[in-house]
Amino acid sequence: MSAAVSPDLLLARRAAAGQPQAWDELIALYGQRIFNLAYQFTGGLAEAEDLAQEVFCRLYQNLRSYRGDVPLVAWTLRLSRNLCIDHYRQARRAQRLQRAPEALLEQLPADADPQADFARREQLDLIYQGLAQLAEEVASVILLRDLQGLEYEEVALALDLPLGTVKSRLHRGRQELAAAIERLTTGSPRLARTETSGGTVP
Amino acid sequence: MNRRCLAFRANFELGQPDEHRDICPACARYAAALEVAARLSRSLAIPPALAGKLRALAEVGSPAPRAEFIPPAAPALPLPPTLAARLRAIPRRQAPPSWLLQPAASVAASLLLTVALTGLIGNPVSRVEPLARSLGLRARLAAENQAEHGKLLLQQWRDTAFGAVTTAEGAGRDDDETLDQPDIADRLWHYFDGLVWSRTEADP
């Protein structure tokens, strides 16, 4: 009995074989995700576009070596890990990620209650301010897992870390982030959600 | 504390007389304290919040751990149409013919181009002969480099050639009096020669 071939692998094979529609499909499936990841790494729209293009170039060049055993996004990120981390360091040094980027704030869904709107914007802004105070290796894990929603395994693959290290860094990072935000807000209880209940955190 | 005291305290009930209480002052104080506490508890109700916490203590045996803070997901930006177009173009610009990536082919192409250009704007023999010797030497050096280097080299030469063609076309449209053919040819020759040197000598 043959093992099931993942849809990612089929798509990658078709794109590697030169089928334009397969490449377009890849862009449709993962373009936005890669672009948003790039935006988190760079903090600027133009830089994010350049980085996303470079990531896709590497994906195209390496499509034939994709085996389908891991998700394509994480595999693509692993190909460009050093590039992404370099951009992330540059963005942190240039203090482009000290506040929530305006482009992201504009994407927050509008609420009928202006006060709730303001609170959401402030919350996102505080998270970015807090992340800027964390060490890079911890902040990058939170960025990928919490802000961008990658699975634990995907984060481990993308950052080339053991799964246990990802989990421990994430746990430590969340604590440090909560403490940093608490310092920033002097104990404001507005934030946020929890793993199980979605309640507030003191 | 002796065994009678222990038994008295274990079995003590409010309002029940016991002779041990009359003969043991310590147990009498203990019983009196419990009676006072019982009276107070009837007058002071336990606050609901405290009662809840006490019940939770009994259920889990230890204080509940503090919930972990999880940052909410960041909103997603749409894929810019300009970027989508750039991404779709990647396969088209990523697949040059393999022979084109060879450094020798790059050098040959640039040589042909140079011949064509100098044929248009100067004496081809006098211009091409030294250049051909120079390029022949550089071609051997360039051939030792990797295909990546060849690709870069070709890209630069191609850009330069387009610039040179544009210049030549512009010059051709100019008045004959203002056209300085030897000067253009000299500049092109030096430019190509310098470029070849810089590309072949820069990388070991």
Short mmCIF file of C-alpha atoms in Angstrom, two decimals:
data_model
loop_
_atom_site.label_atom_id
_atom_site.label_comp_id
_atom_site.label_asym_id
_atom_site.label_seq_id
_atom_site.Cartn_x
_atom_site.Cartn_y
_atom_site.Cartn_z
CA MET A 1 0.00 0.00 0.00
CA SER A 2 1.47 3.34 -0.98
CA ALA A 3 1.65 6.20 1.49
CA ALA A 4 -0.67 9.14 0.89
CA VAL A 5 1.01 12.04 -0.90
CA SER A 6 0.40 15.37 0.75
CA PRO A 7 -1.37 18.08 -1.29
CA ASP A 8 1.63 20.33 -0.67
CA LEU A 9 3.92 17.79 -2.25
CA LEU A 10 1.69 17.33 -5.29
CA LEU A 11 1.53 21.06 -5.76
CA ALA A 12 5.28 21.44 -5.35
CA ARG A 13 5.93 18.70 -7.90
CA ARG A 14 3.61 20.30 -10.42
CA ALA A 15 5.20 23.71 -9.88
CA ALA A 16 8.68 22.22 -10.15
CA ALA A 17 7.65 20.58 -13.41
CA GLY A 18 6.97 24.02 -14.80
CA GLN A 19 3.19 24.17 -14.62
CA PRO A 20 2.38 27.87 -14.31
CA GLN A 21 -1.02 27.27 -12.77
CA ALA A 22 0.58 25.22 -9.99
CA TRP A 23 2.92 28.09 -9.17
CA ASP A 24 -0.02 30.51 -9.19
CA GLU A 25 -1.83 28.14 -6.86
CA LEU A 26 1.14 28.14 -4.50
CA ILE A 27 1.11 31.91 -4.46
CA ALA A 28 -2.62 31.96 -3.83
CA LEU A 29 -2.25 29.48 -0.98
CA TYR A 30 0.82 30.81 0.73
CA GLY A 31 1.59 34.24 -0.68
CA GLN A 32 -0.37 36.15 1.90
CA ARG A 33 0.97 34.06 4.75
CA ILE A 34 4.58 34.45 3.70
CA PHE A 35 4.05 38.16 3.11
CA ASN A 36 2.59 38.60 6.59
CA LEU A 37 5.46 36.66 8.12
CA ALA A 38 7.86 38.84 6.20
CA TYR A 39 6.06 41.90 7.46
CA GLN A 40 6.48 40.70 11.04
CA PHE A 41 10.18 40.18 10.40
CA THR A 42 10.79 43.52 8.72
CA GLY A 43 8.23 45.97 10.08
CA GLY A 44 7.99 47.75 6.73
CA LEU A 45 5.81 47.12 3.69
CA ALA A 46 8.48 47.62 1.04
CA GLU A 47 10.99 45.51 2.95
CA ALA A 48 8.35 42.83 3.48
CA GLU A 49 7.63 42.66 -0.24
CA ASP A 50 11.32 42.27 -1.03
CA LEU A 51 11.78 39.63 1.64
CA ALA A 52 8.68 37.71 0.54
CA GLN A 53 9.94 37.73 -3.02
CA GLU A 54 13.32 36.44 -1.93
CA VAL A 55 11.66 33.70 0.12
CA PHE A 56 9.59 32.63 -2.89
CA CYS A 57 12.70 32.68 -5.09
CA ARG A 58 14.36 30.24 -2.73
CA LEU A 59 11.21 28.16 -2.64
CA TYR A 60 11.17 27.95 -6.42
CA GLN A 61 14.85 27.07 -6.62
CA ASN A 62 14.43 24.27 -4.08
CA LEU A 63 11.01 22.91 -5.00
CA ARG A 64 12.48 19.67 -6.29
CA SER A 65 14.01 18.82 -2.94
CA TYR A 66 10.72 19.18 -1.05
CA ARG A 67 9.64 15.77 0.26
CA GLY A 68 6.23 16.65 1.66
CA ASP A 69 7.01 15.37 5.14
CA VAL A 70 6.59 18.81 6.70
CA PRO A 71 4.24 21.72 5.96
CA LEU A 72 5.38 23.74 3.00
CA VAL A 73 5.29 27.10 4.80
CA ALA A 74 7.58 25.89 7.57
CA TRP A 75 9.87 24.23 5.05
CA THR A 76 10.02 27.44 3.04
CA LEU A 77 10.81 29.44 6.14
CA ARG A 78 13.59 27.03 7.00
CA LEU A 79 15.13 27.66 3.60
CA SER A 80 15.16 31.38 4.34
CA ARG A 81 15.71 31.23 8.07
CA ASN A 82 18.95 33.17 8.16
CA LEU A 83 17.59 35.76 5.79
CA CYS A 84 14.48 36.27 7.91
CA ILE A 85 16.43 36.44 11.14
CA ASP A 86 18.80 38.97 9.62
CA HIS A 87 15.87 41.15 8.65
CA TYR A 88 14.32 40.73 12.07
CA ARG A 89 17.54 41.84 13.76
CA GLN A 90 17.84 44.81 11.47
CA ALA A 91 14.24 45.81 12.13
CA ARG A 92 14.74 45.54 15.88
CA ARG A 93 17.94 47.53 15.72
CA ALA A 94 16.25 50.17 13.61
CA GLN A 95 13.41 50.17 16.13
CA ARG A 96 10.83 49.56 13.43
CA LEU A 97 9.04 47.06 15.66
CA GLN A 98 8.77 49.15 18.79
CA ARG A 99 5.12 49.88 18.10
CA ALA A 100 2.40 48.04 16.23
CA PRO A 101 2.75 48.98 12.57
CA GLU A 102 -0.01 51.28 11.36
CA ALA A 103 -0.83 48.93 8.48
CA LEU A 104 -1.69 46.19 10.98
CA LEU A 105 -3.76 48.49 13.15
CA GLU A 106 -5.78 49.44 10.10
CA GLN A 107 -6.65 45.78 9.58
CA LEU A 108 -8.31 45.41 12.96
CA PRO A 109 -12.03 44.83 12.47
CA ALA A 110 -14.09 47.88 13.27
CA ASP A 111 -16.32 47.72 16.30
CA ALA A 112 -19.50 49.65 16.94
CA ASP A 113 -18.07 50.67 20.25
CA PRO A 114 -15.24 53.20 19.75
CA GLN A 115 -13.94 52.42 23.21
CA ALA A 116 -13.55 48.74 22.32
CA ASP A 117 -11.83 49.76 19.09
CA PHE A 118 -9.38 51.89 20.98
CA ALA A 119 -8.75 49.13 23.52
CA ARG A 120 -7.95 46.61 20.78
CA ARG A 121 -5.52 48.99 19.07
CA GLU A 122 -3.90 49.76 22.38
CA GLN A 123 -3.63 46.07 23.20
CA LEU A 124 -1.89 45.27 19.91
CA ASP A 125 0.40 48.23 20.35
CA LEU A 126 1.29 47.13 23.86
CA ILE A 127 2.12 43.64 22.63
CA TYR A 128 4.59 45.03 20.14
CA GLN A 129 6.10 47.31 22.75
CA GLY A 130 6.42 44.37 25.09
CA LEU A 131 7.92 42.14 22.41
CA ALA A 132 10.55 44.77 21.68
CA GLN A 133 11.74 44.38 25.26
CA LEU A 134 12.15 40.61 25.00
CA ALA A 135 15.25 38.80 23.81
CA GLU A 136 15.21 38.10 20.10
CA GLU A 137 15.12 34.31 20.37
CA VAL A 138 12.11 34.45 22.68
CA ALA A 139 10.31 37.18 20.76
CA SER A 140 10.69 35.33 17.46
CA VAL A 141 8.99 32.25 18.91
CA ILE A 142 6.05 34.31 20.17
CA LEU A 143 5.88 36.10 16.87
CA LEU A 144 5.62 32.89 14.87
CA ARG A 145 3.42 30.91 17.23
CA ASP A 146 1.05 33.47 18.73
CA LEU A 147 0.98 36.39 16.35
CA GLN A 148 1.19 34.36 13.14
CA GLY A 149 -0.44 31.16 14.30
CA LEU A 150 2.16 28.60 13.23
CA GLU A 151 1.96 25.19 14.88
CA TYR A 152 4.61 24.23 17.43
CA GLU A 153 6.19 21.81 14.97
CA GLU A 154 6.26 24.47 12.28
CA VAL A 155 7.96 26.94 14.59
CA ALA A 156 10.52 24.31 15.56
CA LEU A 157 11.21 23.57 11.94
CA ALA A 158 11.36 27.18 10.86
CA LEU A 159 13.75 28.18 13.63
CA ASP A 160 15.65 24.89 13.65
CA LEU A 161 14.94 24.29 17.32
CA PRO A 162 13.88 21.16 19.21
CA LEU A 163 10.18 21.08 19.97
CA GLY A 164 10.82 21.19 23.71
CA THR A 165 12.90 24.32 23.35
CA VAL A 166 10.13 26.00 21.40
CA LYS A 167 7.63 25.20 24.12
CA SER A 168 9.86 26.32 26.94
CA ARG A 169 10.80 29.53 25.15
CA LEU A 170 7.18 30.18 24.40
CA HIS A 171 6.17 29.66 28.02
CA ARG A 172 8.99 31.86 29.29
CA GLY A 173 8.36 34.42 26.61
CA ARG A 174 4.67 34.71 27.42
CA GLN A 175 5.49 35.26 31.07
CA GLU A 176 8.07 37.87 30.22
CA LEU A 177 5.71 39.52 27.77
CA ALA A 178 2.92 39.64 30.33
CA ALA A 179 5.32 41.16 32.84
CA ALA A 180 6.58 43.69 30.31
CA ILE A 181 3.05 44.70 29.40
CA GLU A 182 2.14 44.92 33.04
CA ARG A 183 5.05 47.28 33.54
CA LEU A 184 3.95 49.33 30.56
CA THR A 185 0.37 49.58 31.72
CA THR A 186 1.13 49.69 35.45
CA GLY A 187 -1.09 46.73 36.09
CA SER A 188 -3.91 47.38 33.66
CA PRO A 189 -6.12 44.27 33.56
CA ARG A 190 -7.41 44.80 30.00
CA LEU A 191 -5.29 42.09 28.40
CA ALA A 192 -6.24 39.49 26.93
CA ARG A 193 -7.04 35.83 26.32
CA THR A 194 -5.93 32.55 27.81
CA GLU A 195 -5.25 29.20 26.25
CA THR A 196 -8.31 27.54 27.70
CA SER A 197 -10.94 30.08 28.47
CA GLY A 198 -10.20 33.22 26.54
CA GLY A 199 -10.54 35.18 29.78
CA THR A 200 -8.51 38.08 31.00
CA VAL A 201 -5.11 37.95 32.54
CA PRO A 202 -4.29 40.03 35.57
CA MET B 1 -1.37 16.59 76.57
CA ASN B 2 -2.59 13.31 77.94
CA ARG B 3 -4.87 10.76 76.41
CA ARG B 4 -7.99 12.05 78.19
CA CYS B 5 -7.40 15.57 76.90
CA LEU B 6 -6.95 14.26 73.36
CA ALA B 7 -10.13 12.21 73.57
CA PHE B 8 -12.08 15.16 75.01
CA ARG B 9 -10.95 17.50 72.21
CA ALA B 10 -11.59 14.94 69.50
CA ASN B 11 -15.12 14.25 70.70
CA PHE B 12 -16.02 17.74 71.82
CA GLU B 13 -19.43 19.01 70.78
CA LEU B 14 -20.93 22.34 71.54
CA GLY B 15 -23.45 22.26 74.37
CA GLN B 16 -22.55 18.75 75.52
CA PRO B 17 -21.47 18.60 79.20
CA ASP B 18 -18.33 16.68 80.03
CA GLU B 19 -16.74 16.16 83.40
CA HIS B 20 -13.22 16.35 81.96
CA ARG B 21 -13.85 20.02 81.23
CA ASP B 22 -14.47 20.68 84.91
CA ILE B 23 -11.24 19.13 86.06
CA CYS B 24 -8.87 20.24 83.24
CA PRO B 25 -8.37 24.04 82.93
CA ALA B 26 -6.64 23.75 79.53
CA CYS B 27 -9.49 21.80 78.00
CA ALA B 28 -11.97 24.19 79.63
CA ARG B 29 -10.25 27.10 77.83
CA TYR B 30 -10.26 25.12 74.56
CA ALA B 31 -13.97 24.40 74.87
CA ALA B 32 -14.73 28.02 75.75
CA ALA B 33 -12.77 29.25 72.73
CA LEU B 34 -14.69 26.96 70.40
CA GLU B 35 -17.99 28.11 71.89
CA VAL B 36 -17.02 31.75 71.31
CA ALA B 37 -15.96 30.98 67.76
CA ALA B 38 -19.25 29.20 67.12
CA ARG B 39 -21.21 32.19 68.37
CA LEU B 40 -19.16 34.53 66.15
CA SER B 41 -19.61 32.35 63.09
CA ARG B 42 -23.34 32.57 63.51
CA SER B 43 -23.13 36.35 63.43
CA LEU B 44 -20.44 36.74 60.69
CA ALA B 45 -21.29 35.01 57.43
CA ILE B 46 -18.40 33.86 55.23
CA PRO B 47 -18.09 36.15 52.21
CA PRO B 48 -19.10 34.35 48.99
CA ALA B 49 -15.73 35.03 47.35
CA LEU B 50 -13.91 33.47 50.28
CA ALA B 51 -16.29 30.55 50.30
CA GLY B 52 -15.62 29.98 46.62
CA LYS B 53 -11.88 30.02 47.14
CA LEU B 54 -12.18 27.61 50.04
CA ARG B 55 -14.30 25.25 47.99
CA ALA B 56 -11.75 25.41 45.17
CA LEU B 57 -9.04 24.58 47.67
CA ALA B 58 -10.90 21.50 48.70
CA GLU B 59 -11.45 20.45 45.08
CA VAL B 60 -7.95 20.78 43.68
CA GLY B 61 -5.91 20.60 46.87
CA SER B 62 -3.77 23.59 45.91
CA PRO B 63 -4.28 27.13 44.66
CA ALA B 64 -5.21 27.31 40.96
CA PRO B 65 -2.22 28.19 38.74
CA ARG B 66 -2.22 31.64 37.19
CA ALA B 67 -3.58 31.55 33.65
CA GLU B 68 -0.96 32.00 30.98
CA PHE B 69 -1.09 35.16 28.91
CA ILE B 70 -1.30 34.43 25.21
CA PRO B 71 -0.97 37.32 22.81
CA PRO B 72 -3.82 37.48 20.31
CA ALA B 73 -3.10 36.76 16.67
CA ALA B 74 -2.02 39.76 14.66
CA PRO B 75 -4.43 40.85 11.92
CA ALA B 76 -3.43 39.70 8.46
CA LEU B 77 -2.53 42.07 5.67
CA PRO B 78 -3.80 41.27 2.18
CA LEU B 79 -1.25 40.25 -0.42
CA PRO B 80 -0.35 43.40 -2.38
CA PRO B 81 -1.20 42.97 -6.11
CA THR B 82 2.23 44.27 -7.08
CA LEU B 83 3.89 41.59 -4.99
CA ALA B 84 1.59 38.91 -6.40
CA ALA B 85 2.67 39.94 -9.89
CA ARG B 86 6.33 39.82 -8.88
CA LEU B 87 5.87 36.36 -7.41
CA ARG B 88 4.09 35.07 -10.50
CA ALA B 89 7.01 36.28 -12.60
CA ILE B 90 9.59 34.27 -10.65
CA PRO B 91 9.49 31.10 -12.83
CA ARG B 92 9.88 33.18 -16.00
CA ARG B 93 12.98 34.96 -14.80
CA GLN B 94 14.40 31.98 -12.98
CA ALA B 95 14.98 29.68 -15.93
CA PRO B 96 17.77 30.87 -18.26
CA PRO B 97 19.22 28.21 -20.57
CA SER B 98 21.97 26.28 -18.84
CA TRP B 99 24.53 27.11 -21.53
CA LEU B 100 23.86 30.77 -20.90
CA LEU B 101 25.08 30.40 -17.35
CA GLN B 102 28.54 29.27 -18.44
CA PRO B 103 31.14 32.03 -18.02
CA ALA B 104 32.68 31.22 -21.39
CA ALA B 105 29.35 31.71 -23.11
CA SER B 106 28.94 35.04 -21.35
CA VAL B 107 32.32 36.20 -22.53
CA ALA B 108 31.65 35.05 -26.08
CA ALA B 109 28.32 36.82 -26.14
CA SER B 110 29.84 40.04 -24.95
CA LEU B 111 32.61 39.72 -27.53
CA LEU B 112 30.08 39.34 -30.34
CA LEU B 113 28.16 42.28 -29.04
CA THR B 114 31.28 44.37 -28.89
CA VAL B 115 32.16 43.45 -32.45
CA ALA B 116 28.73 44.46 -33.60
CA LEU B 117 28.85 47.75 -31.76
CA THR B 118 32.34 48.73 -32.79
CA GLY B 119 31.40 47.78 -36.35
CA LEU B 120 28.70 50.35 -36.20
CA ILE B 121 30.69 53.16 -34.69
CA GLY B 122 34.36 52.61 -35.42
CA ASN B 123 37.11 50.58 -37.11
CA PRO B 124 36.26 47.01 -36.14
CA VAL B 125 39.72 45.55 -36.70
CA SER B 126 41.70 48.06 -34.67
CA ARG B 127 39.12 48.00 -31.90
CA VAL B 128 38.40 44.33 -31.63
CA GLU B 129 41.90 42.88 -31.90
CA PRO B 130 43.26 44.05 -28.52
CA LEU B 131 39.90 43.51 -26.92
CA ALA B 132 39.71 39.96 -28.20
CA ARG B 133 43.16 39.21 -26.76
CA SER B 134 42.15 40.70 -23.47
CA LEU B 135 38.85 38.84 -23.40
CA GLY B 136 40.50 35.57 -24.34
CA LEU B 137 42.70 35.80 -21.28
CA ARG B 138 39.80 36.84 -19.07
CA ALA B 139 37.59 34.11 -20.44
CA ARG B 140 39.96 31.45 -19.17
CA LEU B 141 39.92 33.07 -15.75
CA ALA B 142 36.19 33.47 -15.78
CA ALA B 143 35.66 29.87 -16.79
CA GLU B 144 37.19 28.81 -13.52
CA ASN B 145 34.58 30.65 -11.59
CA GLN B 146 31.25 29.14 -10.67
CA ALA B 147 28.08 29.39 -12.69
CA GLU B 148 26.69 31.85 -10.19
CA HIS B 149 29.49 34.22 -10.93
CA GLY B 150 28.88 33.77 -14.63
CA LYS B 151 25.27 34.63 -14.20
CA LEU B 152 26.11 37.87 -12.43
CA LEU B 153 28.69 38.68 -15.03
CA LEU B 154 26.27 38.10 -17.84
CA GLN B 155 23.62 40.20 -16.18
CA GLN B 156 26.03 43.11 -15.82
CA TRP B 157 27.26 42.83 -19.36
CA ARG B 158 23.77 42.56 -20.66
CA ASP B 159 22.78 45.75 -18.86
CA THR B 160 25.87 47.48 -20.16
CA ALA B 161 25.19 46.31 -23.67
CA PHE B 162 21.66 47.64 -23.58
CA GLY B 163 23.05 50.96 -22.39
CA ALA B 164 25.64 50.95 -25.15
CA VAL B 165 23.06 50.15 -27.82
CA THR B 166 20.88 52.96 -26.55
CA THR B 167 23.83 55.33 -26.68
CA ALA B 168 24.74 54.23 -30.19
CA GLU B 169 21.17 54.60 -31.39
CA GLY B 170 20.97 58.05 -29.86
CA ALA B 171 24.25 59.00 -31.42
CA GLY B 172 23.10 57.74 -34.80
CA ARG B 173 20.15 60.01 -34.70
CA ASP B 174 22.32 63.02 -33.92
CA ASP B 175 23.72 65.44 -36.43
CA ASP B 176 26.86 64.21 -38.19
CA GLU B 177 28.79 67.20 -36.90
CA THR B 178 28.16 66.40 -33.29
CA LEU B 179 28.74 62.64 -33.59
CA ASP B 180 32.15 61.68 -32.27
CA GLN B 181 32.48 58.05 -33.34
CA PRO B 182 36.05 57.38 -32.15
CA ASP B 183 35.24 58.86 -28.76
CA ILE B 184 32.22 56.60 -28.28
CA ALA B 185 34.19 53.56 -29.40
CA ASP B 186 37.04 54.42 -27.01
CA ARG B 187 34.70 54.83 -24.13
CA LEU B 188 32.94 51.57 -24.88
CA TRP B 189 36.23 49.74 -25.22
CA HIS B 190 37.53 51.04 -21.88
CA TYR B 191 34.26 50.37 -20.21
CA PHE B 192 34.10 46.75 -21.31
CA ASP B 193 37.74 46.18 -20.54
CA GLY B 194 37.40 47.66 -17.07
CA LEU B 195 34.28 45.66 -16.43
CA VAL B 196 35.93 42.42 -17.47
CA TRP B 197 38.90 43.15 -15.26
CA SER B 198 36.78 44.02 -12.28
CA ARG B 199 34.65 40.89 -12.64
CA THR B 200 37.49 38.47 -13.23
CA GLU B 201 39.91 39.93 -10.73
CA ALA B 202 37.44 40.73 -7.94
CA ASP B 203 36.51 37.15 -7.04
CA PRO B 204 39.26 34.59 -6.51
#
